[in-house]
Amino acid sequence: MKFLALGDSYTIGESVAAEERWPVQLARLLREKGIAMDDPLIIAATGWATDELSAGIDKVNPQGPYDLVSLLIGVNNQYRGRSPDEYREQFVTLLKRAIAFAGGLPSHVLVL
């Protein structure tokens, strides 16, 4: 299975070793349960807001479909005092992209 993790510092695991990032831990736990899971492709950076995640996705240009896509973003929008309306609009766009990366299957997208 292919896993795409999209987000910010909570996804990339600010100040933790790579093996302690939650997407890496999830993939490991799934393997322990007998589910064949590739290492996750993580597109995330500390400090990213929704627009920066979108730009990061554009730069990496991941090729789906993915069996699992996670989306965890927004704390930096709030921290910077950006408007809830801007967040809502950009988040909906990111959610649609996540669903597209999951082969159009919303049930394969995990929003945290």
CSV table of C-alpha atoms in Angstrom, one decimal, residues 3-76:
chain,number,residue,atom,x,y,z
A,3,PHE,CA,0.7,6.3,1.9
A,4,LEU,CA,0.9,10.0,1.3
A,5,ALA,CA,1.1,12.2,4.4
A,6,LEU,CA,0.4,15.9,4.0
A,7,GLY,CA,0.9,18.6,6.6
A,8,ASP,CA,3.0,20.8,8.8
A,9,SER,CA,5.3,20.2,11.8
A,10,TYR,CA,2.9,17.8,13.4
A,11,THR,CA,3.3,15.6,10.3
A,12,ILE,CA,7.0,15.9,9.7
A,13,GLY,CA,7.7,15.5,13.4
A,14,GLU,CA,9.4,18.7,14.5
A,15,SER,CA,12.3,17.8,16.9
A,16,VAL,CA,11.8,14.0,16.7
A,17,ALA,CA,13.8,11.3,14.9
A,18,ALA,CA,12.5,10.3,11.5
A,19,GLU,CA,11.3,6.9,12.8
A,20,GLU,CA,9.2,8.7,15.5
A,21,ARG,CA,7.1,10.7,13.0
A,22,TRP,CA,3.5,9.6,13.3
A,23,PRO,CA,3.1,8.6,9.6
A,24,VAL,CA,6.2,6.4,10.0
A,25,GLN,CA,4.9,4.9,13.2
A,26,LEU,CA,1.5,4.2,11.6
A,27,ALA,CA,3.1,2.5,8.6
A,28,ARG,CA,5.2,0.4,11.0
A,29,LEU,CA,2.1,-0.6,13.0
A,30,LEU,CA,0.2,-1.5,9.9
A,31,ARG,CA,3.1,-3.7,8.8
A,32,GLU,CA,3.1,-5.4,12.2
A,33,LYS,CA,-0.6,-6.2,11.6
A,34,GLY,CA,0.3,-7.9,8.4
A,35,ILE,CA,-0.6,-5.0,6.0
A,36,ALA,CA,2.0,-4.5,3.3
A,37,MET,CA,2.7,-0.8,3.6
A,38,ASP,CA,5.4,1.2,1.8
A,39,ASP,CA,7.2,3.9,3.7
A,40,PRO,CA,5.1,7.0,3.6
A,41,LEU,CA,5.8,9.9,1.3
A,42,ILE,CA,5.7,12.9,3.6
A,43,ILE,CA,5.1,16.4,2.2
A,44,ALA,CA,5.3,18.6,5.2
A,45,ALA,CA,7.4,21.3,6.8
A,46,THR,CA,7.5,23.1,10.1
A,47,GLY,CA,5.6,26.4,9.9
A,48,TRP,CA,3.6,25.6,6.8
A,49,ALA,CA,0.1,27.1,6.5
A,50,THR,CA,-2.4,25.8,3.9
A,51,ASP,CA,-1.1,27.8,1.0
A,52,GLU,CA,2.5,26.6,1.6
A,53,LEU,CA,1.4,23.0,1.8
A,54,SER,CA,-0.3,23.4,-1.5
A,55,ALA,CA,2.9,24.9,-3.0
A,56,GLY,CA,4.9,22.0,-1.5
A,57,ILE,CA,2.6,19.5,-3.1
A,58,ASP,CA,3.1,21.3,-6.4
A,59,LYS,CA,6.8,21.1,-6.0
A,60,VAL,CA,7.0,17.4,-5.2
A,61,ASN,CA,4.3,16.5,-7.7
A,62,PRO,CA,3.4,13.1,-6.1
A,63,GLN,CA,2.0,10.5,-8.4
A,64,GLY,CA,-1.0,8.6,-7.1
A,65,PRO,CA,-3.1,6.9,-6.6
A,66,TYR,CA,-2.4,6.3,-2.9
A,67,ASP,CA,-4.1,3.8,-0.7
A,68,LEU,CA,-4.1,6.2,2.2
A,69,VAL,CA,-3.7,10.0,2.3
A,70,SER,CA,-3.5,12.0,5.5
A,71,LEU,CA,-4.1,15.7,5.9
A,72,LEU,CA,-3.1,17.6,9.0
A,73,ILE,CA,-2.8,21.4,8.5
A,74,GLY,CA,-4.1,24.6,10.0
A,75,VAL,CA,-2.3,25.5,13.2
A,76,ASN,CA,0.0,27.9,11.5
